[in-house]
Amino acid sequence: MMPAPLLPSDPSDLARAVARLREAMHVLVLTGAGISAESGVPTFRGPEGLWRDFRPEDLATAEAFERDPRLVWEWYDWRRQSVAEARPNAAHVALVRLENRVPEMLVVTQNVDGLHGAAGTRRVVELHGSLWRLRCVDCRQEQDDRRAPLPELPPRCACGGLLRPGVVWFGEALPQQALFESFTAAQRAEVVIVVGTSSVVYPSAALPQAAKSVGAFVIEINPEATNLTPIADVSLRGTAAGLVPALVEGAA
Ligand code: OAD
């Protein structure tokens, strides 16, 4: 589906979104790369996105890793180093305040940067894994390692096997438990807030639709129209660090 044409948001949209959020007992927040853009972490698509300069099939597939683990690791280690310097922005922080106020809230993120956790959000599902997690391709043991740069590329497990980034690559299934938790939250949510995602990657992009089909009110925050826009109840046009705090403070 083509993205809808860019339309400015109606000034009453923020007020409508605030009113629905204020009443909500169950909230699902879905985030994508755009929420971390103002922390200095690049997005994937668009003129400055990572997929302009790099091809996913060279760097983000199991086949690429099998072919050249060092090349893949160099790219991930570079991303780990740049994310290590990034700090949560006002949008991540506002979501912590919202979590403290709403009886049941879940943040589902497609991001692998760990910035929701760094901001202090307690319930986060990392649907696409984490840059900070490493997994052995032989014994499957996972470990957390926040050193950036890593001392050895490609890194090795204590068992001698190769360690791979603990992220989901193209062609791989998403973690079952993470998916189950996310779609359960979608079934329960009265309000879904979707921040900074182009909504082109499934199954993440199906979450707001699943929630809406059982009555949720869907709020989109994004400077641009996306594939989600046609089904969103309100589309707020602007950046995450500007609009998420405005929405959360308004509903407080
Ligand atoms: P994209 O790069 O596809 O989309 C980023 C979205 O953020 C776009 O819709 C932008 O308009 C929006 N955006 C940019 N700056 C923003 C800002 N300051 N505030 C709010 N929004 C802003 O990133 P994702 O949708 O997260 O998967 O991409 C989904 C998945 O595709 C990623 O998790 C990754 C990628 O390939 C894997 O690597 C498996």
Short mmCIF file of C-alpha atoms and ligand atoms in Angstrom, two decimals:
data_model
loop_
_atom_site.label_atom_id
_atom_site.label_comp_id
_atom_site.label_asym_id
_atom_site.label_seq_id
_atom_site.Cartn_x
_atom_site.Cartn_y
_atom_site.Cartn_z
CA MET A 1 0.00 0.00 0.00
CA MET A 2 1.32 3.49 -0.81
CA PRO A 3 1.62 5.95 2.08
CA ALA A 4 -1.22 8.47 2.25
CA PRO A 5 -0.48 12.00 1.05
CA LEU A 6 1.01 14.30 3.65
CA LEU A 7 -1.66 16.31 5.40
CA PRO A 8 -1.15 18.70 8.31
CA SER A 9 -2.79 17.52 11.53
CA ASP A 10 -5.92 19.27 12.72
CA PRO A 11 -5.24 21.27 15.94
CA SER A 12 -8.12 19.47 17.64
CA ASP A 13 -6.41 16.12 17.00
CA LEU A 14 -4.06 16.50 19.96
CA ALA A 15 -7.03 17.34 22.20
CA ARG A 16 -8.93 14.24 21.00
CA ALA A 17 -5.89 12.04 21.53
CA VAL A 18 -5.32 13.50 25.01
CA ALA A 19 -8.95 12.89 25.99
CA ARG A 20 -8.82 9.22 24.97
CA LEU A 21 -5.48 8.65 26.66
CA ARG A 22 -6.68 10.22 29.90
CA GLU A 23 -9.46 7.61 30.19
CA ALA A 24 -7.39 4.58 29.17
CA MET A 25 -6.66 1.75 31.62
CA HIS A 26 -4.68 -0.34 29.11
CA VAL A 27 -2.24 1.29 26.72
CA LEU A 28 -0.01 -0.23 24.08
CA VAL A 29 2.86 1.84 22.70
CA LEU A 30 4.57 0.67 19.50
CA THR A 31 7.82 2.39 18.63
CA GLY A 32 10.18 2.37 15.66
CA ALA A 33 13.46 3.97 14.71
CA GLY A 34 11.92 7.47 14.57
CA ILE A 35 11.61 7.67 18.37
CA SER A 36 15.39 7.44 18.66
CA ALA A 37 16.16 9.81 15.77
CA GLU A 38 16.43 12.79 18.13
CA SER A 39 18.89 10.78 20.23
CA GLY A 40 21.14 10.65 17.17
CA VAL A 41 20.36 7.05 16.15
CA PRO A 42 19.74 6.78 12.39
CA THR A 43 16.47 5.39 11.02
CA PHE A 44 16.40 2.72 8.29
CA ARG A 45 14.36 4.23 5.47
CA GLY A 46 14.24 7.75 4.07
CA PRO A 47 17.01 10.01 2.74
CA GLU A 48 19.35 9.53 5.71
CA GLY A 49 18.32 5.99 6.60
CA LEU A 50 20.76 3.11 7.05
CA TRP A 51 19.23 1.22 4.11
CA ARG A 52 20.34 4.01 1.75
CA ASP A 53 24.02 3.17 2.28
CA PHE A 54 23.84 -0.49 3.24
CA ARG A 55 22.02 -3.47 1.75
CA PRO A 56 20.11 -5.55 4.29
CA GLU A 57 20.93 -8.76 2.42
CA ASP A 58 24.68 -8.08 2.91
CA LEU A 59 24.44 -7.36 6.63
CA ALA A 60 21.19 -8.43 8.24
CA THR A 61 20.55 -12.03 7.20
CA ALA A 62 21.74 -15.40 8.49
CA GLU A 63 23.23 -16.08 5.03
CA ALA A 64 25.33 -12.89 5.18
CA PHE A 65 26.63 -13.93 8.62
CA GLU A 66 27.51 -17.40 7.38
CA ARG A 67 29.31 -15.89 4.40
CA ASP A 68 31.29 -13.23 6.24
CA PRO A 69 30.79 -13.04 10.03
CA ARG A 70 33.52 -10.43 10.42
CA LEU A 71 31.91 -8.02 7.93
CA VAL A 72 28.53 -8.39 9.62
CA TRP A 73 30.09 -7.87 13.03
CA GLU A 74 31.97 -4.77 11.88
CA TRP A 75 28.65 -3.20 10.95
CA TYR A 76 26.97 -4.20 14.22
CA ASP A 77 29.99 -3.11 16.26
CA TRP A 78 29.88 0.29 14.53
CA ARG A 79 26.18 0.58 15.39
CA ARG A 80 26.87 -0.50 18.99
CA GLN A 81 29.50 2.24 19.29
CA SER A 82 27.20 4.95 17.99
CA VAL A 83 24.27 3.81 20.16
CA ALA A 84 26.57 3.62 23.21
CA GLU A 85 26.91 7.40 22.96
CA ALA A 86 23.16 8.00 22.54
CA ARG A 87 20.94 9.04 25.43
CA PRO A 88 17.15 8.67 25.77
CA ASN A 89 15.33 11.78 24.55
CA ALA A 90 12.22 13.56 25.79
CA ALA A 91 9.95 11.01 24.08
CA HIS A 92 11.51 7.99 25.84
CA VAL A 93 11.34 9.88 29.13
CA ALA A 94 7.70 10.92 28.68
CA LEU A 95 6.76 7.25 28.13
CA VAL A 96 8.23 6.42 31.55
CA ARG A 97 5.92 9.03 33.10
CA LEU A 98 2.98 7.56 31.21
CA GLU A 99 3.84 4.04 32.41
CA ASN A 100 3.85 5.31 36.00
CA ARG A 101 0.33 6.64 35.57
CA VAL A 102 -1.55 4.12 33.42
CA PRO A 103 -2.68 0.94 35.24
CA GLU A 104 -1.40 -1.35 32.48
CA MET A 105 0.98 -0.28 29.76
CA LEU A 106 3.33 -2.16 27.48
CA VAL A 107 5.96 -0.65 25.19
CA VAL A 108 6.64 -2.83 22.16
CA THR A 109 9.66 -1.63 20.25
CA GLN A 110 11.20 -2.62 16.95
CA ASN A 111 14.36 -0.84 18.07
CA VAL A 112 17.48 -2.70 19.11
CA ASP A 113 19.11 0.29 20.84
CA GLY A 114 17.90 -0.33 24.41
CA LEU A 115 16.92 3.33 24.91
CA HIS A 116 13.48 2.57 26.45
CA GLY A 117 15.18 0.50 29.14
CA ALA A 118 17.86 3.16 29.61
CA ALA A 119 15.13 5.76 30.16
CA GLY A 120 13.57 3.57 32.86
CA THR A 121 10.55 1.97 31.17
CA ARG A 122 9.85 -1.26 33.04
CA ARG A 123 7.70 -3.28 30.62
CA VAL A 124 9.39 -3.35 27.22
CA VAL A 125 9.15 -6.03 24.56
CA GLU A 126 12.10 -5.85 22.15
CA LEU A 127 10.47 -7.47 19.13
CA HIS A 128 13.60 -7.33 16.98
CA GLY A 129 16.06 -8.18 19.77
CA SER A 130 18.89 -6.05 21.13
CA LEU A 131 22.27 -4.81 19.96
CA TRP A 132 23.58 -5.57 23.45
CA ARG A 133 22.66 -9.26 23.42
CA LEU A 134 24.96 -11.86 21.85
CA ARG A 135 23.95 -15.45 21.07
CA CYS A 136 26.15 -18.49 20.35
CA VAL A 137 25.35 -20.15 17.04
CA ASP A 138 26.48 -23.51 18.49
CA CYS A 139 25.32 -23.80 22.12
CA ARG A 140 22.61 -21.05 21.77
CA GLN A 141 23.58 -19.49 25.11
CA GLU A 142 22.80 -15.77 25.26
CA GLN A 143 24.89 -13.16 27.00
CA ASP A 144 24.72 -9.43 27.58
CA ASP A 145 27.81 -7.51 26.57
CA ARG A 146 27.82 -3.73 26.52
CA ARG A 147 31.44 -3.23 25.57
CA ALA A 148 31.72 -1.07 22.46
CA PRO A 149 33.90 -1.63 20.53
CA LEU A 150 34.09 -5.36 21.22
CA PRO A 151 37.68 -6.51 21.85
CA GLU A 152 37.56 -9.26 19.19
CA LEU A 153 35.62 -9.54 15.93
CA PRO A 154 33.87 -11.83 15.42
CA PRO A 155 33.39 -12.51 19.15
CA ARG A 156 33.47 -16.11 20.42
CA CYS A 157 31.52 -17.98 23.07
CA ALA A 158 33.21 -19.84 25.96
CA CYS A 159 32.25 -23.07 24.13
CA GLY A 160 34.33 -21.96 21.12
CA GLY A 161 31.33 -21.25 18.86
CA LEU A 162 30.76 -17.98 17.02
CA LEU A 163 28.64 -15.38 18.75
CA ARG A 164 26.06 -13.56 16.60
CA PRO A 165 24.18 -10.34 17.31
CA GLY A 166 21.03 -11.04 19.34
CA VAL A 167 18.80 -9.35 16.81
CA VAL A 168 16.16 -10.65 14.42
CA TRP A 169 17.40 -10.75 10.85
CA PHE A 170 15.40 -10.67 7.64
CA GLY A 171 13.87 -14.08 7.00
CA GLU A 172 13.96 -15.05 10.69
CA ALA A 173 10.99 -15.65 12.95
CA LEU A 174 10.28 -13.22 15.78
CA PRO A 175 10.61 -14.56 19.33
CA GLN A 176 7.35 -16.41 20.19
CA GLN A 177 7.00 -15.09 23.74
CA ALA A 178 7.57 -11.48 22.63
CA LEU A 179 4.95 -11.85 19.91
CA PHE A 180 2.45 -13.44 22.27
CA GLU A 181 2.89 -10.66 24.85
CA SER A 182 2.56 -7.97 22.16
CA PHE A 183 -0.62 -9.32 20.58
CA THR A 184 -2.16 -9.99 24.01
CA ALA A 185 -1.55 -6.34 24.89
CA ALA A 186 -3.09 -5.31 21.54
CA GLN A 187 -6.25 -7.26 22.42
CA ARG A 188 -6.55 -5.46 25.77
CA ALA A 189 -5.56 -1.91 24.80
CA GLU A 190 -8.10 0.91 24.67
CA VAL A 191 -5.45 3.22 23.24
CA VAL A 192 -2.48 2.42 20.99
CA ILE A 193 0.23 5.04 20.47
CA VAL A 194 2.44 4.38 17.44
CA VAL A 195 5.61 6.46 17.36
CA GLY A 196 8.23 6.80 14.64
CA THR A 197 7.68 3.74 12.51
CA SER A 198 7.10 3.51 8.76
CA SER A 199 4.78 0.54 9.49
CA VAL A 200 6.11 -1.51 6.60
CA VAL A 201 7.66 -4.40 8.54
CA TYR A 202 5.39 -7.21 9.67
CA PRO A 203 4.25 -8.57 12.05
CA SER A 204 4.95 -5.38 14.07
CA ALA A 205 2.88 -3.33 11.62
CA ALA A 206 -0.12 -5.61 12.28
CA LEU A 207 -0.30 -4.76 16.00
CA PRO A 208 -2.23 -1.46 15.74
CA GLN A 209 -4.61 -3.06 13.23
CA ALA A 210 -5.21 -5.99 15.61
CA ALA A 211 -5.97 -3.58 18.45
CA LYS A 212 -8.21 -1.41 16.33
CA SER A 213 -10.26 -4.39 15.16
CA VAL A 214 -11.29 -4.92 18.78
CA GLY A 215 -12.06 -1.26 19.41
CA ALA A 216 -8.80 0.49 20.32
CA PHE A 217 -8.24 4.17 19.51
CA VAL A 218 -5.04 4.47 17.44
CA ILE A 219 -2.82 7.56 17.73
CA GLU A 220 0.07 7.98 15.30
CA ILE A 221 3.02 10.29 15.96
CA ASN A 222 5.23 10.78 12.92
CA PRO A 223 6.41 13.78 10.87
CA GLU A 224 5.21 11.96 7.75
CA ALA A 225 2.20 10.00 6.59
CA THR A 226 2.77 6.23 6.68
CA ASN A 227 0.97 3.00 5.83
CA LEU A 228 -0.69 3.25 9.23
CA THR A 229 -2.18 6.70 8.62
CA PRO A 230 -5.36 5.50 6.86
CA ILE A 231 -6.40 3.42 9.87
CA ALA A 232 -5.17 5.79 12.61
CA ASP A 233 -7.92 7.63 14.50
CA VAL A 234 -5.58 10.57 14.97
CA SER A 235 -2.32 11.30 13.15
CA LEU A 236 -0.17 13.87 14.92
CA ARG A 237 2.41 15.32 12.54
CA GLY A 238 5.67 16.22 14.23
CA THR A 239 8.62 14.68 15.97
CA ALA A 240 8.59 12.24 18.84
CA ALA A 241 10.51 14.46 21.27
CA GLY A 242 8.02 17.28 20.66
CA LEU A 243 4.73 15.39 20.54
CA VAL A 244 5.05 12.46 22.95
CA PRO A 245 5.63 14.78 25.96
CA ALA A 246 2.76 17.03 24.79
CA LEU A 247 0.42 14.03 24.60
CA VAL A 248 1.51 12.57 27.94
CA GLU A 249 1.46 15.89 29.85
CA GLY A 250 -1.91 16.77 28.35
CA ALA A 251 -3.37 13.50 29.60
CA ALA A 252 -1.84 13.76 33.11
P1 OAD B 1 11.97 3.22 9.40
O1 OAD B 1 13.31 3.79 9.13
O2 OAD B 1 11.34 2.35 8.37
O3 OAD B 1 10.93 4.39 9.70
C1 OAD B 1 11.25 5.43 10.59
C2 OAD B 1 10.03 6.31 10.73
O4 OAD B 1 10.33 7.30 11.69
C3 OAD B 1 9.59 7.02 9.46
O5 OAD B 1 8.20 6.87 9.27
C4 OAD B 1 9.93 8.49 9.74
O6 OAD B 1 9.01 9.41 9.12
C5 OAD B 1 9.83 8.53 11.24
N1 OAD B 1 10.63 9.59 11.90
C6 OAD B 1 11.79 10.16 11.48
N2 OAD B 1 12.21 11.07 12.38
C7 OAD B 1 11.31 11.07 13.39
C8 OAD B 1 11.19 11.80 14.61
N3 OAD B 1 12.11 12.70 15.00
N4 OAD B 1 10.11 11.56 15.39
C9 OAD B 1 9.17 10.64 15.02
N5 OAD B 1 9.24 9.94 13.89
C10 OAD B 1 10.29 10.13 13.08
O7 OAD B 1 12.09 2.46 10.82
P2 OAD B 1 11.14 1.34 11.45
O8 OAD B 1 9.73 1.56 11.08
O9 OAD B 1 11.49 1.26 12.87
O10 OAD B 1 14.21 -4.25 11.15
O11 OAD B 1 11.68 0.06 10.70
C11 OAD B 1 11.17 -1.20 11.04
C12 OAD B 1 12.23 -2.26 10.88
O12 OAD B 1 12.79 -2.19 9.56
C13 OAD B 1 13.42 -2.08 11.78
O13 OAD B 1 13.23 -2.61 13.08
C14 OAD B 1 14.50 -2.84 11.04
C15 OAD B 1 14.24 -2.30 9.66
O14 OAD B 1 14.69 -3.05 8.61
C16 OAD B 1 15.19 -5.16 11.16
O15 OAD B 1 16.36 -4.85 11.07
C17 OAD B 1 14.70 -6.56 11.28
#
